[in-house]
Structure formats: C-alpha cells, structure tokens
Amino acid sequence: MSPTGSALVLFSGGQDSATCLAWALARFDHVETIGFDYGQRHRVELDVRPTVLEKLCAQFPAWAAKLGDDHLIDAGIVGKLSETALTRQTEIAMQADGLPNTFVPGRNLLFLTMAATVAYRRGIKHIVTGVCETDYSGYPDCRDDTIKALQLALNLGMDRRFVLHTPLMWIDKAETWAMAERLGGAPLVSLINHETHTCYMGDRTTLHSWGYGCGHCPACELRAEGWARYTQPR
Ligand code: ZN
C-alpha cells in the first residue's frame, strides 16, 4: 500500500528527522532532503547531516538509489526575527506563558513553507516532517491541527496538492526508535544513535548509550529517556 512518487524530507540531522528520512526511503521512489541554517546554537546538527546521508547510502544500497539532492537553505532570517534560547547563548528555561524559551515562533511554519516552495520547483508532491504531539515540548506549530491547516493553506496558496506527512505525530521517542528498527534493523538504530544530533547545547564530546549530547538539556533528557524505555527488557 506504499504511495509512490517523490518526497521531500525536512532533515535537520536529529533522531526524529533521520527516522522520517528512512520512513520516506522505504515508501517513495525518489527522496530529496532539505535542511535549514537559521543560526541555531546547536549548529553541529547541520555538520552531522552529510555524514548521516553518506552512511545511509553506504549501509542501505536500495535507499542510496532513491536518495536525490540535499537542499541546505540559508534561513538566517529566522534567527534575526526571533531572539530565543535556540539562537542565542542564554539559559534554556520555561517562560511565563508555559512555553520553553527554545520556542522559535513560527519556525516550523516557515520551514514547511520554504520546503513547499522547493517541492513546487522540484515537482515533488509529498513533504515529510518529524513533528510530534506526543513528546509535546510545548511547540504549538508541531500540533497535528497546525500541520493540517498549513497543508490546506499551502495547497490553496500554491495551487498544488501537496501531502504533508507526519509519521511521528502520535508516537513517543521510544516508539521512534522501534520504528527505526522496523525500517532498517539494528544497523539503522546504531547509525541514528551514533551519527544524529539532538542536544540543544551542540555538545558532541561524550557518547552516551543513547548518543552524543550534554545529557542535561531538555532535548538530551527526552532522547535519553526514550532510549531507556526502548532498550528496557520487554
Ligand atoms: Zn544536551
């Protein structure tokens, strides 16, 4: 029942988007990737992207044949528009409105809109993003309703029939590891564990059982907790 055709995956270099990339490679005939440089303090995630792509191709030849161009977009405007803890060296904390100060307002809306612009130009119908409501970090632009509304707006505004796919929307971090295992077995789990980057602090000095990171920021805590539940005896 796999849809065929072309897909564009929002690939940041993190665990979620790498799993989404594998998900797309298992389903579509041709897959391209897009990443955004927006002055994120964890810029190291952009540095790991080519390595993840290289290793995916080396270890999964059937996927290598489907993997097309990688588009790295200069989205520095996002950092200029919004001063948040993701784009500045300030402490990560909760704000009075209940949102973490890592929230970059409208970031995913902008990224998905830019992705749709590239997809339009490339004749790509399917757009895949790793947003998720379950491990809810308080980011309202990761919500299912937001994505559905944006799909409608993009299709009206560009006169296309894009389909926005969110394979992780209703699963948690442990289930995301399990999805990687279903898609590419232990080699894919190991690749994602070792080569992707999640830590907000951009720390890749220490390798933990769950991957590289500072071990203390919210992104590391979420990743470590998901790995612990995925690997606990079932
Ligand atoms: Zn961290």
PDB file of C-alpha atoms and ligand atoms in Angstrom:
ATOM      1  CA  MET A   1       0.000   0.000   0.000  1.00  0.00           C
ATOM      2  CA  SER A   2       3.017   2.279  -0.317  1.00  0.00           C
ATOM      3  CA  PRO A   3       2.427   5.559  -2.083  1.00  0.00           C
ATOM      4  CA  THR A   4       4.941   6.018  -4.889  1.00  0.00           C
ATOM      5  CA  GLY A   5       6.372   9.209  -6.262  1.00  0.00           C
ATOM      6  CA  SER A   6       8.728  11.780  -4.879  1.00  0.00           C
ATOM      7  CA  ALA A   7       9.119  13.110  -1.379  1.00  0.00           C
ATOM      8  CA  LEU A   8      10.990  15.968   0.265  1.00  0.00           C
ATOM      9  CA  VAL A   9      12.066  15.285   3.856  1.00  0.00           C
ATOM     10  CA  LEU A  10      12.805  18.060   6.347  1.00  0.00           C
ATOM     11  CA  PHE A  11      16.092  16.638   7.588  1.00  0.00           C
ATOM     12  CA  SER A  12      17.721  18.549  10.452  1.00  0.00           C
ATOM     13  CA  GLY A  13      20.291  15.915  11.385  1.00  0.00           C
ATOM     14  CA  GLY A  14      18.403  14.826  14.526  1.00  0.00           C
ATOM     15  CA  GLN A  15      16.931  11.494  15.570  1.00  0.00           C
ATOM     16  CA  ASP A  16      13.372  12.300  14.530  1.00  0.00           C
ATOM     17  CA  SER A  17      14.113  13.627  11.072  1.00  0.00           C
ATOM     18  CA  ALA A  18      16.602  10.813  10.355  1.00  0.00           C
ATOM     19  CA  THR A  19      13.883   8.291  11.214  1.00  0.00           C
ATOM     20  CA  CYS A  20      11.478  10.185   8.948  1.00  0.00           C
ATOM     21  CA  LEU A  21      14.065  10.030   6.173  1.00  0.00           C
ATOM     22  CA  ALA A  22      14.269   6.235   6.490  1.00  0.00           C
ATOM     23  CA  TRP A  23      10.452   6.106   6.559  1.00  0.00           C
ATOM     24  CA  ALA A  24      10.306   8.059   3.303  1.00  0.00           C
ATOM     25  CA  LEU A  25      13.054   5.981   1.655  1.00  0.00           C
ATOM     26  CA  ALA A  26      11.045   2.849   2.454  1.00  0.00           C
ATOM     27  CA  ARG A  27       7.940   4.301   0.764  1.00  0.00           C
ATOM     28  CA  PHE A  28       8.779   6.622  -2.070  1.00  0.00           C
ATOM     29  CA  ASP A  29      10.646   6.154  -5.354  1.00  0.00           C
ATOM     30  CA  HIS A  30      12.698   9.304  -5.054  1.00  0.00           C
ATOM     31  CA  VAL A  31      13.562  11.220  -1.897  1.00  0.00           C
ATOM     32  CA  GLU A  32      15.227  14.597  -1.516  1.00  0.00           C
ATOM     33  CA  THR A  33      16.221  16.284   1.740  1.00  0.00           C
ATOM     34  CA  ILE A  34      16.116  19.867   2.963  1.00  0.00           C
ATOM     35  CA  GLY A  35      17.822  21.477   5.944  1.00  0.00           C
ATOM     36  CA  PHE A  36      17.836  24.992   7.365  1.00  0.00           C
ATOM     37  CA  ASP A  37      20.702  27.040   8.705  1.00  0.00           C
ATOM     38  CA  TYR A  38      18.990  29.581  10.975  1.00  0.00           C
ATOM     39  CA  GLY A  39      21.839  30.406  13.313  1.00  0.00           C
ATOM     40  CA  GLN A  40      20.859  27.633  15.709  1.00  0.00           C
ATOM     41  CA  ARG A  41      23.239  27.338  18.651  1.00  0.00           C
ATOM     42  CA  HIS A  42      23.319  23.569  18.062  1.00  0.00           C
ATOM     43  CA  ARG A  43      24.687  24.191  14.592  1.00  0.00           C
ATOM     44  CA  VAL A  44      26.571  20.921  14.880  1.00  0.00           C
ATOM     45  CA  GLU A  45      23.334  19.231  13.765  1.00  0.00           C
ATOM     46  CA  LEU A  46      23.981  20.703  10.314  1.00  0.00           C
ATOM     47  CA  ASP A  47      27.502  19.272  10.354  1.00  0.00           C
ATOM     48  CA  VAL A  48      26.275  15.735  11.010  1.00  0.00           C
ATOM     49  CA  ARG A  49      23.769  15.789   8.103  1.00  0.00           C
ATOM     50  CA  PRO A  50      26.215  14.819   5.316  1.00  0.00           C
ATOM     51  CA  THR A  51      27.653  12.003   7.452  1.00  0.00           C
ATOM     52  CA  VAL A  52      24.188  10.581   8.151  1.00  0.00           C
ATOM     53  CA  LEU A  53      23.361  10.725   4.423  1.00  0.00           C
ATOM     54  CA  GLU A  54      26.691   9.133   3.475  1.00  0.00           C
ATOM     55  CA  LYS A  55      26.338   6.290   5.954  1.00  0.00           C
ATOM     56  CA  LEU A  56      22.712   5.670   4.994  1.00  0.00           C
ATOM     57  CA  CYS A  57      23.815   5.273   1.372  1.00  0.00           C
ATOM     58  CA  ALA A  58      26.743   3.029   2.285  1.00  0.00           C
ATOM     59  CA  GLN A  59      24.708   0.724   4.520  1.00  0.00           C
ATOM     60  CA  PHE A  60      21.419   0.677   2.599  1.00  0.00           C
ATOM     61  CA  PRO A  61      22.170   0.445  -1.150  1.00  0.00           C
ATOM     62  CA  ALA A  62      18.461   0.157  -2.076  1.00  0.00           C
ATOM     63  CA  TRP A  63      17.863   3.515  -0.366  1.00  0.00           C
ATOM     64  CA  ALA A  64      21.001   5.041  -1.898  1.00  0.00           C
ATOM     65  CA  ALA A  65      19.437   4.501  -5.328  1.00  0.00           C
ATOM     66  CA  LYS A  66      16.419   6.593  -4.293  1.00  0.00           C
ATOM     67  CA  LEU A  67      18.191   9.407  -2.483  1.00  0.00           C
ATOM     68  CA  GLY A  68      18.398  12.602  -4.513  1.00  0.00           C
ATOM     69  CA  ASP A  69      19.549  16.152  -3.903  1.00  0.00           C
ATOM     70  CA  ASP A  70      20.084  17.663  -0.467  1.00  0.00           C
ATOM     71  CA  HIS A  71      18.982  21.305  -0.204  1.00  0.00           C
ATOM     72  CA  LEU A  72      20.629  23.363   2.542  1.00  0.00           C
ATOM     73  CA  ILE A  73      18.732  26.631   2.898  1.00  0.00           C
ATOM     74  CA  ASP A  74      20.124  29.784   4.465  1.00  0.00           C
ATOM     75  CA  ALA A  75      17.312  30.675   6.879  1.00  0.00           C
ATOM     76  CA  GLY A  76      19.322  33.142   8.954  1.00  0.00           C
ATOM     77  CA  ILE A  77      16.355  35.469   8.817  1.00  0.00           C
ATOM     78  CA  VAL A  78      14.630  33.218  11.389  1.00  0.00           C
ATOM     79  CA  GLY A  79      17.364  33.913  13.949  1.00  0.00           C
ATOM     80  CA  LYS A  80      17.195  37.630  13.194  1.00  0.00           C
ATOM     81  CA  LEU A  81      13.417  37.774  13.552  1.00  0.00           C
ATOM     82  CA  SER A  82      13.227  35.919  16.843  1.00  0.00           C
ATOM     83  CA  GLU A  83      15.666  36.079  19.698  1.00  0.00           C
ATOM     84  CA  THR A  84      15.228  32.814  21.577  1.00  0.00           C
ATOM     85  CA  ALA A  85      17.371  30.409  23.572  1.00  0.00           C
ATOM     86  CA  LEU A  86      17.804  28.297  20.422  1.00  0.00           C
ATOM     87  CA  THR A  87      19.508  31.132  18.570  1.00  0.00           C
ATOM     88  CA  ARG A  88      21.250  32.905  21.473  1.00  0.00           C
ATOM     89  CA  GLN A  89      23.574  31.852  24.275  1.00  0.00           C
ATOM     90  CA  THR A  90      21.048  32.145  27.099  1.00  0.00           C
ATOM     91  CA  GLU A  91      19.897  29.581  29.596  1.00  0.00           C
ATOM     92  CA  ILE A  92      17.097  27.264  28.486  1.00  0.00           C
ATOM     93  CA  ALA A  93      14.078  27.841  30.741  1.00  0.00           C
ATOM     94  CA  MET A  94      10.303  27.843  30.855  1.00  0.00           C
ATOM     95  CA  GLN A  95       8.573  31.137  30.123  1.00  0.00           C
ATOM     96  CA  ALA A  96       5.559  32.612  31.881  1.00  0.00           C
ATOM     97  CA  ASP A  97       3.299  31.508  29.020  1.00  0.00           C
ATOM     98  CA  GLY A  98       4.229  27.857  29.634  1.00  0.00           C
ATOM     99  CA  LEU A  99       6.387  27.585  26.518  1.00  0.00           C
ATOM    100  CA  PRO A 100      10.110  26.843  26.758  1.00  0.00           C
ATOM    101  CA  ASN A 101      12.274  29.772  25.630  1.00  0.00           C
ATOM    102  CA  THR A 102      13.677  27.451  22.950  1.00  0.00           C
ATOM    103  CA  PHE A 103      10.421  28.051  21.076  1.00  0.00           C
ATOM    104  CA  VAL A 104      11.130  29.950  17.873  1.00  0.00           C
ATOM    105  CA  PRO A 105       7.689  31.328  16.978  1.00  0.00           C
ATOM    106  CA  GLY A 106       6.507  30.120  13.599  1.00  0.00           C
ATOM    107  CA  ARG A 107       9.742  28.258  12.861  1.00  0.00           C
ATOM    108  CA  ASN A 108       8.065  25.104  11.585  1.00  0.00           C
ATOM    109  CA  LEU A 109       5.528  27.138   9.629  1.00  0.00           C
ATOM    110  CA  LEU A 110       8.364  28.975   7.887  1.00  0.00           C
ATOM    111  CA  PHE A 111      10.375  25.809   7.287  1.00  0.00           C
ATOM    112  CA  LEU A 112       7.406  23.921   5.862  1.00  0.00           C
ATOM    113  CA  THR A 113       6.521  26.878   3.654  1.00  0.00           C
ATOM    114  CA  MET A 114      10.110  27.050   2.364  1.00  0.00           C
ATOM    115  CA  ALA A 115      10.079  23.272   1.865  1.00  0.00           C
ATOM    116  CA  ALA A 116       6.866  23.574  -0.145  1.00  0.00           C
ATOM    117  CA  THR A 117       8.478  26.258  -2.298  1.00  0.00           C
ATOM    118  CA  VAL A 118      11.358  23.877  -3.075  1.00  0.00           C
ATOM    119  CA  ALA A 119       8.926  20.968  -3.589  1.00  0.00           C
ATOM    120  CA  TYR A 120       6.933  23.118  -6.022  1.00  0.00           C
ATOM    121  CA  ARG A 121      10.053  23.873  -8.029  1.00  0.00           C
ATOM    122  CA  ARG A 122      11.171  20.211  -7.964  1.00  0.00           C
ATOM    123  CA  GLY A 123       7.738  18.788  -8.845  1.00  0.00           C
ATOM    124  CA  ILE A 124       7.543  16.904  -5.543  1.00  0.00           C
ATOM    125  CA  LYS A 125       4.135  16.054  -4.057  1.00  0.00           C
ATOM    126  CA  HIS A 126       4.984  14.591  -0.648  1.00  0.00           C
ATOM    127  CA  ILE A 127       6.573  16.582   2.182  1.00  0.00           C
ATOM    128  CA  VAL A 128       7.698  14.698   5.291  1.00  0.00           C
ATOM    129  CA  THR A 129       8.382  16.265   8.690  1.00  0.00           C
ATOM    130  CA  GLY A 130       9.223  14.763  12.084  1.00  0.00           C
ATOM    131  CA  VAL A 131       6.975  16.966  14.198  1.00  0.00           C
ATOM    132  CA  CYS A 132       5.219  15.202  17.035  1.00  0.00           C
ATOM    133  CA  GLU A 133       2.464  15.934  19.550  1.00  0.00           C
ATOM    134  CA  THR A 134       3.232  13.066  21.890  1.00  0.00           C
ATOM    135  CA  ASP A 135       6.548  14.146  23.385  1.00  0.00           C
ATOM    136  CA  TYR A 136       4.989  17.546  23.484  1.00  0.00           C
ATOM    137  CA  SER A 137       7.664  20.159  24.052  1.00  0.00           C
ATOM    138  CA  GLY A 138       5.049  22.880  24.100  1.00  0.00           C
ATOM    139  CA  TYR A 139       5.634  23.894  20.494  1.00  0.00           C
ATOM    140  CA  PRO A 140       2.216  24.751  19.053  1.00  0.00           C
ATOM    141  CA  ASP A 141       3.472  24.582  15.465  1.00  0.00           C
ATOM    142  CA  CYS A 142       4.149  20.851  15.946  1.00  0.00           C
ATOM    143  CA  ARG A 143       0.462  20.142  16.503  1.00  0.00           C
ATOM    144  CA  ASP A 144      -1.496  17.976  14.112  1.00  0.00           C
ATOM    145  CA  ASP A 145      -4.121  20.689  13.596  1.00  0.00           C
ATOM    146  CA  THR A 146      -1.397  23.217  12.735  1.00  0.00           C
ATOM    147  CA  ILE A 147       0.076  20.909  10.087  1.00  0.00           C
ATOM    148  CA  LYS A 148      -3.346  20.114   8.611  1.00  0.00           C
ATOM    149  CA  ALA A 149      -4.209  23.815   8.429  1.00  0.00           C
ATOM    150  CA  LEU A 150      -0.852  24.594   6.829  1.00  0.00           C
ATOM    151  CA  GLN A 151      -1.318  21.836   4.236  1.00  0.00           C
ATOM    152  CA  LEU A 152      -4.584  23.472   3.253  1.00  0.00           C
ATOM    153  CA  ALA A 153      -3.040  26.944   3.157  1.00  0.00           C
ATOM    154  CA  LEU A 154      -0.062  25.773   1.067  1.00  0.00           C
ATOM    155  CA  ASN A 155      -2.294  23.956  -1.407  1.00  0.00           C
ATOM    156  CA  LEU A 156      -4.568  26.970  -1.770  1.00  0.00           C
ATOM    157  CA  GLY A 157      -1.703  29.441  -1.939  1.00  0.00           C
ATOM    158  CA  MET A 158       0.415  27.470  -4.421  1.00  0.00           C
ATOM    159  CA  ASP A 159      -2.392  25.708  -6.319  1.00  0.00           C
ATOM    160  CA  ARG A 160      -0.850  22.279  -5.689  1.00  0.00           C
ATOM    161  CA  ARG A 161      -1.891  19.039  -3.996  1.00  0.00           C
ATOM    162  CA  PHE A 162       0.938  18.644  -1.516  1.00  0.00           C
ATOM    163  CA  VAL A 163       0.564  15.975   1.140  1.00  0.00           C
ATOM    164  CA  LEU A 164       2.252  16.774   4.474  1.00  0.00           C
ATOM    165  CA  HIS A 165       3.278  13.534   6.181  1.00  0.00           C
ATOM    166  CA  THR A 166       3.992  13.389   9.930  1.00  0.00           C
ATOM    167  CA  PRO A 167       4.953   9.759  10.652  1.00  0.00           C
ATOM    168  CA  LEU A 168       5.918  10.547  14.259  1.00  0.00           C
ATOM    169  CA  MET A 169       2.906  12.655  15.179  1.00  0.00           C
ATOM    170  CA  TRP A 170       1.337  10.163  17.595  1.00  0.00           C
ATOM    171  CA  ILE A 171       4.319   8.149  18.784  1.00  0.00           C
ATOM    172  CA  ASP A 172       6.835   8.846  21.546  1.00  0.00           C
ATOM    173  CA  LYS A 173      10.638   8.732  21.478  1.00  0.00           C
ATOM    174  CA  ALA A 174      10.796   5.036  22.465  1.00  0.00           C
ATOM    175  CA  GLU A 175       8.411   4.180  19.622  1.00  0.00           C
ATOM    176  CA  THR A 176      10.517   6.303  17.258  1.00  0.00           C
ATOM    177  CA  TRP A 177      13.495   4.017  17.992  1.00  0.00           C
ATOM    178  CA  ALA A 178      11.241   0.997  17.431  1.00  0.00           C
ATOM    179  CA  MET A 179      10.163   2.486  14.088  1.00  0.00           C
ATOM    180  CA  ALA A 180      13.814   2.829  13.059  1.00  0.00           C
ATOM    181  CA  GLU A 181      14.350  -0.809  13.996  1.00  0.00           C
ATOM    182  CA  ARG A 182      11.399  -1.914  11.853  1.00  0.00           C
ATOM    183  CA  LEU A 183      12.682   0.134   8.918  1.00  0.00           C
ATOM    184  CA  GLY A 184      16.359  -0.760   8.971  1.00  0.00           C
ATOM    185  CA  GLY A 185      17.029  -3.162  11.835  1.00  0.00           C
ATOM    186  CA  ALA A 186      19.891  -2.832  14.289  1.00  0.00           C
ATOM    187  CA  PRO A 187      22.198  -1.167  11.721  1.00  0.00           C
ATOM    188  CA  LEU A 188      19.785   1.765  11.303  1.00  0.00           C
ATOM    189  CA  VAL A 189      19.240   2.091  15.057  1.00  0.00           C
ATOM    190  CA  SER A 190      23.016   2.172  15.553  1.00  0.00           C
ATOM    191  CA  LEU A 191      23.510   4.693  12.746  1.00  0.00           C
ATOM    192  CA  ILE A 192      20.845   7.036  14.155  1.00  0.00           C
ATOM    193  CA  ASN A 193      22.172   6.599  17.679  1.00  0.00           C
ATOM    194  CA  HIS A 194      25.786   7.423  16.780  1.00  0.00           C
ATOM    195  CA  GLU A 195      25.506   9.880  13.911  1.00  0.00           C
ATOM    196  CA  THR A 196      22.431  12.055  14.534  1.00  0.00           C
ATOM    197  CA  HIS A 197      22.470  15.059  16.823  1.00  0.00           C
ATOM    198  CA  THR A 198      19.723  16.236  19.197  1.00  0.00           C
ATOM    199  CA  CYS A 199      21.434  18.195  22.015  1.00  0.00           C
ATOM    200  CA  TYR A 200      20.434  21.877  22.165  1.00  0.00           C
ATOM    201  CA  MET A 201      23.888  22.756  23.522  1.00  0.00           C
ATOM    202  CA  GLY A 202      25.632  21.280  20.469  1.00  0.00           C
ATOM    203  CA  ASP A 203      27.716  19.023  22.702  1.00  0.00           C
ATOM    204  CA  ARG A 204      29.323  16.045  20.905  1.00  0.00           C
ATOM    205  CA  THR A 205      32.161  15.367  23.334  1.00  0.00           C
ATOM    206  CA  THR A 206      30.587  12.468  25.242  1.00  0.00           C
ATOM    207  CA  LEU A 207      28.990   9.362  23.739  1.00  0.00           C
ATOM    208  CA  HIS A 208      26.229   8.020  25.979  1.00  0.00           C
ATOM    209  CA  SER A 209      24.245   4.813  25.423  1.00  0.00           C
ATOM    210  CA  TRP A 210      21.619   6.997  23.685  1.00  0.00           C
ATOM    211  CA  GLY A 211      24.057   9.013  21.556  1.00  0.00           C
ATOM    212  CA  TYR A 212      26.080  12.219  21.869  1.00  0.00           C
ATOM    213  CA  GLY A 213      24.975  15.159  23.987  1.00  0.00           C
ATOM    214  CA  CYS A 214      25.396  17.204  27.152  1.00  0.00           C
ATOM    215  CA  GLY A 215      22.958  14.908  28.968  1.00  0.00           C
ATOM    216  CA  HIS A 216      21.222  17.794  30.760  1.00  0.00           C
ATOM    217  CA  CYS A 217      19.317  19.930  28.265  1.00  0.00           C
ATOM    218  CA  PRO A 218      15.631  19.148  27.554  1.00  0.00           C
ATOM    219  CA  ALA A 219      16.481  17.578  24.177  1.00  0.00           C
ATOM    220  CA  CYS A 220      19.077  15.240  25.729  1.00  0.00           C
ATOM    221  CA  GLU A 221      16.735  14.299  28.572  1.00  0.00           C
ATOM    222  CA  LEU A 222      13.963  13.415  26.123  1.00  0.00           C
ATOM    223  CA  ARG A 223      16.326  11.379  23.943  1.00  0.00           C
ATOM    224  CA  ALA A 224      17.888   9.551  26.910  1.00  0.00           C
ATOM    225  CA  GLU A 225      14.504   8.773  28.432  1.00  0.00           C
ATOM    226  CA  GLY A 226      13.174   7.418  25.117  1.00  0.00           C
ATOM    227  CA  TRP A 227      16.257   5.260  24.612  1.00  0.00           C
ATOM    228  CA  ALA A 228      15.937   3.867  28.162  1.00  0.00           C
ATOM    229  CA  ARG A 229      12.338   2.831  27.544  1.00  0.00           C
ATOM    230  CA  TYR A 230      13.175   1.413  24.094  1.00  0.00           C
ATOM    231  CA  THR A 231      16.025  -0.731  25.432  1.00  0.00           C
ATOM    232  CA  GLN A 232      14.442  -1.881  28.695  1.00  0.00           C
ATOM    233  CA  PRO A 233      13.536  -5.603  28.716  1.00  0.00           C
ATOM    234  CA  ARG A 234      10.052  -6.130  27.290  1.00  0.00           C
TER     235      ARG A 234
HETATM  236 ZN    ZN B   1      22.012  18.375  25.571  1.00  0.00          ZN
END
